[in-house]
XYZ file of C-alpha atoms in Angstrom:
389
model
C 37.592 24.885 -3.911
C 34.631 25.331 -6.375
C 31.020 23.951 -6.356
C 29.022 23.616 -9.379
C 25.428 23.709 -10.612
C 23.291 22.972 -13.674
C 19.689 22.956 -14.893
C 17.753 23.465 -18.091
C 15.792 26.404 -19.420
C 13.301 27.171 -21.857
C 14.502 30.563 -22.747
C 18.463 31.342 -23.629
C 17.562 34.997 -23.732
C 16.035 35.264 -20.168
C 19.130 33.672 -18.805
C 21.425 36.132 -20.642
C 19.347 39.036 -19.396
C 19.507 37.868 -15.699
C 23.429 37.225 -15.806
C 24.438 40.319 -18.104
C 22.922 42.801 -15.461
C 25.155 42.074 -12.810
C 28.488 40.909 -14.355
C 31.513 42.260 -13.513
C 33.582 40.520 -16.103
C 32.268 38.253 -19.149
C 33.699 36.098 -21.763
C 32.362 33.638 -24.505
C 33.218 30.221 -25.715
C 32.299 29.665 -29.436
C 30.347 32.960 -29.692
C 30.730 36.597 -29.379
C 29.897 37.603 -25.675
C 28.363 41.087 -26.981
C 25.940 39.288 -29.081
C 25.188 36.128 -27.149
C 21.692 36.310 -27.537
C 21.256 36.820 -31.365
C 24.101 34.195 -31.930
C 22.381 31.562 -29.837
C 18.975 32.229 -31.941
C 21.064 31.791 -35.162
C 22.502 28.560 -34.259
C 18.677 27.324 -33.105
C 17.265 28.459 -36.428
C 19.943 26.970 -38.487
C 19.669 23.575 -36.917
C 16.085 23.692 -35.920
C 14.908 23.272 -32.083
C 12.287 20.792 -31.411
C 11.216 20.609 -27.776
C 11.173 23.177 -25.312
C 14.729 23.549 -24.096
C 16.797 26.319 -25.530
C 19.742 26.353 -23.111
C 21.371 25.067 -19.712
C 21.925 27.605 -16.823
C 25.099 26.592 -14.937
C 27.117 28.192 -12.055
C 30.457 27.814 -10.639
C 31.320 29.467 -7.197
C 34.709 29.773 -5.632
C 35.500 29.908 -1.953
C 36.177 33.420 -0.514
C 39.138 31.802 1.587
C 40.794 31.586 -2.137
C 39.631 34.636 -3.865
C 38.471 38.067 -2.632
C 35.312 39.087 -4.452
C 36.581 42.777 -4.720
C 40.006 41.953 -6.008
C 40.159 42.242 -9.803
C 43.093 40.146 -10.257
C 41.004 37.358 -8.246
C 38.262 38.181 -10.508
C 40.364 37.772 -13.682
C 41.770 34.443 -12.503
C 38.336 33.004 -11.554
C 36.781 33.812 -15.112
C 39.868 32.276 -16.912
C 39.273 29.108 -14.597
C 35.591 28.720 -15.213
C 36.301 29.180 -18.970
C 38.663 26.348 -19.219
C 36.237 24.161 -17.190
C 33.374 24.787 -19.733
C 35.851 24.503 -22.633
C 36.622 20.773 -21.434
C 33.101 19.927 -20.380
C 31.413 21.272 -23.616
C 33.781 21.801 -26.296
C 31.178 21.979 -28.919
C 28.592 24.151 -27.412
C 28.024 27.895 -27.499
C 28.965 29.024 -23.734
C 28.283 32.674 -22.404
C 30.140 33.648 -19.277
C 29.226 36.131 -16.798
C 31.203 36.732 -13.350
C 29.288 38.184 -10.496
C 30.777 39.662 -7.196
C 27.776 40.619 -5.370
C 27.980 37.932 -2.743
C 30.523 36.685 -0.338
C 32.246 34.360 -2.970
C 33.202 35.070 -6.600
C 30.848 32.826 -8.964
C 30.344 32.697 -12.800
C 27.014 32.133 -14.543
C 27.133 30.116 -17.587
C 24.633 29.994 -20.545
C 25.247 26.817 -22.324
C 23.357 26.366 -25.816
C 21.399 23.213 -26.118
C 22.726 22.302 -29.870
C 25.786 20.682 -30.257
C 27.730 22.826 -33.064
C 29.443 19.708 -34.649
C 26.377 17.106 -34.984
C 23.270 19.563 -34.608
C 21.911 17.349 -32.028
C 20.376 18.755 -28.864
C 21.872 17.820 -25.327
C 20.339 14.570 -24.375
C 20.137 13.268 -20.594
C 19.279 14.596 -17.234
C 20.719 17.219 -15.131
C 22.009 14.592 -12.831
C 24.386 13.301 -15.445
C 25.493 16.816 -16.373
C 26.104 17.829 -13.131
C 28.307 14.712 -12.388
C 30.272 15.467 -15.518
C 30.722 19.015 -14.480
C 31.791 18.178 -11.161
C 34.707 15.847 -12.707
C 35.935 18.514 -15.099
C 35.838 20.928 -12.444
C 37.884 18.938 -9.806
C 40.401 18.294 -12.528
C 41.028 21.898 -13.612
C 41.307 22.981 -9.744
C 44.155 20.521 -9.189
C 45.989 21.772 -12.342
C 45.661 25.276 -11.292
C 46.663 24.297 -7.825
C 43.261 25.172 -5.955
C 41.436 23.013 -3.447
C 39.036 20.478 -4.400
C 35.499 20.297 -2.934
C 34.986 17.312 -0.869
C 31.350 16.222 -0.498
C 30.211 15.405 2.932
C 29.075 11.769 2.999
C 26.729 12.376 5.944
C 25.128 15.421 4.141
C 21.673 14.791 4.030
C 20.370 18.393 3.440
C 20.965 20.810 0.553
C 21.085 24.654 1.472
C 21.355 27.628 -0.674
C 23.528 30.596 0.361
C 20.259 32.457 1.288
C 19.196 29.514 3.543
C 22.670 29.527 5.271
C 22.454 33.284 5.927
C 19.075 32.982 7.408
C 20.021 30.099 9.515
C 23.148 32.016 10.669
C 20.507 34.722 11.866
C 18.240 32.168 13.474
C 15.632 32.872 11.113
C 13.535 29.664 10.032
C 12.816 29.391 6.371
C 9.866 27.682 4.331
C 12.276 24.867 3.265
C 13.131 24.059 6.976
C 9.341 23.869 7.608
C 8.917 21.393 4.829
C 12.086 19.063 6.375
C 10.716 19.282 9.619
C 7.060 18.083 8.488
C 8.849 15.229 6.394
C 10.962 14.180 9.141
C 8.227 14.078 11.705
C 6.033 11.879 9.254
C 8.730 9.411 8.598
C 9.211 9.062 12.463
C 5.778 7.415 12.540
C 6.561 3.650 12.029
C 2.837 3.146 10.996
C 3.694 5.280 7.555
C 4.269 2.322 5.112
C 3.005 3.704 1.932
C 2.849 6.912 -0.276
C -0.810 7.496 0.289
C -0.491 7.806 4.175
C 2.833 9.695 3.686
C 0.686 12.064 1.716
C -2.094 12.289 4.244
C 0.146 12.598 7.090
C 1.894 15.767 5.329
C -1.363 17.210 4.577
C -2.278 17.470 8.164
C 0.923 19.462 8.617
C -0.058 21.825 5.853
C 2.424 20.228 3.169
C 1.293 18.763 -0.189
C 3.454 16.406 -1.779
C 3.457 14.660 -5.161
C 5.201 12.735 -7.708
C 6.685 14.151 -10.725
C 8.754 11.996 -12.865
C 11.594 10.744 -10.804
C 11.276 13.455 -8.158
C 8.897 14.513 -5.190
C 7.580 18.018 -5.211
C 6.702 19.576 -1.545
C 4.556 22.721 -1.326
C 3.380 24.637 1.820
C -0.320 24.710 1.529
C -1.615 28.271 0.954
C 1.569 29.426 -0.377
C 3.409 29.286 -3.917
C 6.468 27.913 -1.897
C 7.302 24.633 -3.508
C 10.529 22.589 -3.828
C 11.662 19.382 -5.065
C 12.934 16.836 -3.057
C 16.241 16.713 -4.750
C 16.778 20.279 -3.747
C 15.937 19.679 -0.092
C 18.265 16.914 0.384
C 19.049 13.359 0.328
C 16.725 12.534 2.763
C 13.763 14.121 1.080
C 14.336 12.705 -2.570
C 11.865 10.089 -4.149
C 14.297 7.280 -3.940
C 14.998 7.628 -0.377
C 11.445 7.822 0.735
C 10.079 5.100 -1.499
C 12.886 2.639 -0.292
C 12.103 3.204 3.376
C 8.165 2.802 2.778
C 9.082 -0.336 0.924
C 11.397 -1.562 3.914
C 8.790 -1.050 6.155
C 6.270 -3.007 4.257
C 8.407 -6.078 4.191
C 9.536 -5.770 7.757
C 5.658 -5.687 8.784
C 4.911 -8.900 6.436
C 8.099 -10.548 7.951
C 6.756 -9.781 11.732
C 3.175 -11.217 10.965
C 4.248 -14.630 9.357
C 5.715 -16.253 12.506
C 2.630 -15.235 14.422
C 0.176 -16.829 11.935
C 2.441 -20.125 12.020
C 2.531 -20.295 15.844
C -1.303 -19.809 16.115
C -1.785 -22.570 13.369
C 0.427 -24.872 15.301
C -1.076 -24.159 18.944
C -4.721 -24.576 17.845
C -5.518 -28.470 18.467
C -7.788 -30.060 15.994
C -11.363 -29.830 17.340
C -14.356 -31.874 15.824
C -17.899 -30.822 16.138
C -19.919 -33.563 17.691
C -23.335 -32.156 16.962
C -22.341 -32.037 13.063
C -20.904 -35.803 12.830
C -24.399 -37.399 12.926
C -25.544 -35.051 9.809
C -22.750 -36.035 7.859
C -24.019 -38.662 5.026
C -20.794 -40.624 4.920
C -20.788 -41.185 8.614
C -21.508 -44.857 9.559
C -23.922 -44.285 12.583
C -25.655 -41.081 10.790
C -28.131 -43.331 9.173
C -28.823 -45.634 12.013
C -29.264 -42.897 14.492
C -31.541 -41.062 12.185
C -33.708 -43.728 11.563
C -34.060 -44.892 15.197
C -35.108 -41.445 16.383
C -37.763 -41.031 13.743
C -39.362 -44.480 14.372
C -38.890 -44.114 18.280
C -37.684 -47.667 18.441
C -34.532 -47.191 20.335
C -34.853 -48.086 23.989
C -32.906 -47.012 27.135
C -30.694 -50.214 27.026
C -29.382 -49.589 23.550
C -28.623 -46.153 24.269
C -26.717 -47.222 27.539
C -24.823 -49.994 25.457
C -23.448 -47.185 23.080
C -19.716 -46.590 23.271
C -18.400 -43.480 25.061
C -16.997 -42.398 21.812
C -20.263 -42.391 19.717
C -21.478 -38.562 19.365
C -24.841 -38.036 20.866
C -27.964 -37.276 19.171
C -28.267 -33.877 17.963
C -30.943 -31.575 19.303
C -32.438 -31.314 15.758
C -33.345 -34.932 15.839
C -34.825 -34.694 19.405
C -36.763 -31.649 18.377
C -38.118 -33.569 15.263
C -39.159 -36.675 17.466
C -41.065 -34.360 19.636
C -42.832 -32.894 16.780
C -43.666 -36.538 15.685
C -45.109 -37.563 18.894
C -47.379 -34.303 19.153
C -48.483 -35.197 15.601
C -49.091 -38.810 16.226
C -50.827 -38.242 19.581
C -54.229 -36.979 18.504
C -54.316 -39.975 15.815
C -53.836 -42.546 18.658
C -56.504 -40.990 20.853
C -59.100 -41.133 17.710
C -57.935 -44.554 16.883
C -58.643 -45.792 20.538
C -62.019 -44.305 20.413
C -63.010 -46.164 17.313
C -61.645 -49.366 18.575
C -63.822 -48.801 21.845
C -66.895 -48.458 19.671
C -66.409 -51.586 17.853
C -65.726 -53.574 21.079
C -69.021 -52.619 22.288
C -70.971 -53.634 19.388
C -69.246 -57.217 19.350
C -69.888 -57.531 23.183
C -72.415 -60.481 22.935
C -70.181 -62.468 20.801
C -67.346 -61.783 23.377
C -69.747 -62.612 26.355
C -70.523 -66.184 24.998
C -66.882 -66.937 24.394
C -66.024 -66.077 27.929
C -68.827 -68.521 29.174
C -67.260 -71.248 27.069
C -64.017 -70.534 28.414
C -65.146 -70.909 31.772
C -67.091 -74.137 31.399
C -64.045 -75.827 29.936
C -61.437 -76.299 32.711
C -59.052 -77.797 30.325
C -58.583 -74.698 28.350
C -58.762 -72.028 31.114
C -54.923 -72.032 31.195
C -54.428 -71.617 27.502
C -56.909 -68.721 26.858
C -55.104 -66.154 29.209
C -56.084 -62.591 28.532
C -52.449 -61.778 27.945
C -52.199 -64.093 25.197
C -55.218 -63.087 23.376
C -54.178 -62.354 19.877
C -54.813 -58.471 19.207
C -57.444 -57.302 17.011
C -56.671 -55.678 13.849
C -57.876 -52.214 13.984
C -57.414 -51.447 10.249
C -60.344 -53.949 9.160
C -63.392 -53.260 11.208
C -66.265 -55.810 11.104
C -68.984 -54.209 8.616
C -71.463 -57.225 9.436
C -72.769 -55.135 12.531
C -74.558 -52.670 9.975
C -76.523 -55.699 8.633
C -77.907 -56.779 12.378
C -76.565 -59.313 15.094
C -74.376 -62.159 13.981
C -76.119 -65.485 13.917
């Protein structure tokens, strides 16, 4: 049973230096393992090396159940199996192999040159594609060699390194566990529905998160400990988090739509009776306005109105009171003037009344109630010239 790993690197020499120090056995593919660094550099110089990636670091680890790390025969078998895997996966690449036995399981580090020896082109793609390709080849070779094949757990949502597994066995928490617990606590809150609120909630738990390409990167505040979501597990990857947030937004909109529809259907149509007389197109608006301003509407006419007609608005009532207040002094002044004129014409009126009393036949016709009203707008100016003759 073998597990695989691969990632890109900006320095092939650094990878060789790290792997060569602890190697118990080593071998090469398409290069002399004793001169791995120089031959990798020669190929880059011949074909050119645009970009930063010089090589890819890969690793194959075998189960201690099948191979004892201290057994020389097991070490030789593991190195041969690893070379066969990389020969099938990258037949046209330079590959330097270094076997380590310093852990509980035998594992082989591979430094894969980025340039294809046949085409001169660099490896193109992403590490997900490279890993899947390497996993398929590894499983195939293990079957051919009669070894167990690693079966991934479909319910596994966390990824842990060997160091994490050992610390967990000692019941010692790791900084990655702190990040996982913070993310789990945040995602348990149903009000977290977008990435901004996701960031803000994690910040309160001393975890910073940001987007970096197709990944999310988490970091413990105040430390240099940071990890991509893909390294923490499936539940912490960008795709998983964003899909869950989008699902919550959709569910929230779906739950709000029926409520708005119910409120719209349950509210009866209500009209504002005070606004109806103010509408210019209303049939009763002009008549109502004219009657209130002129003050000619009587109590009988108002009583005869149908019950469905809206009442006169308070604004028109206030306007009527203001008009009454303004016309009051004018009426009083006009009454005083009429009284002055009536006193000036009093001799003529007395004579007319005498004639009326002496003529019994006309007594019933000249009743005071039927006397024509004088025109106040045309006063008699002849009184200024003396008494009438």
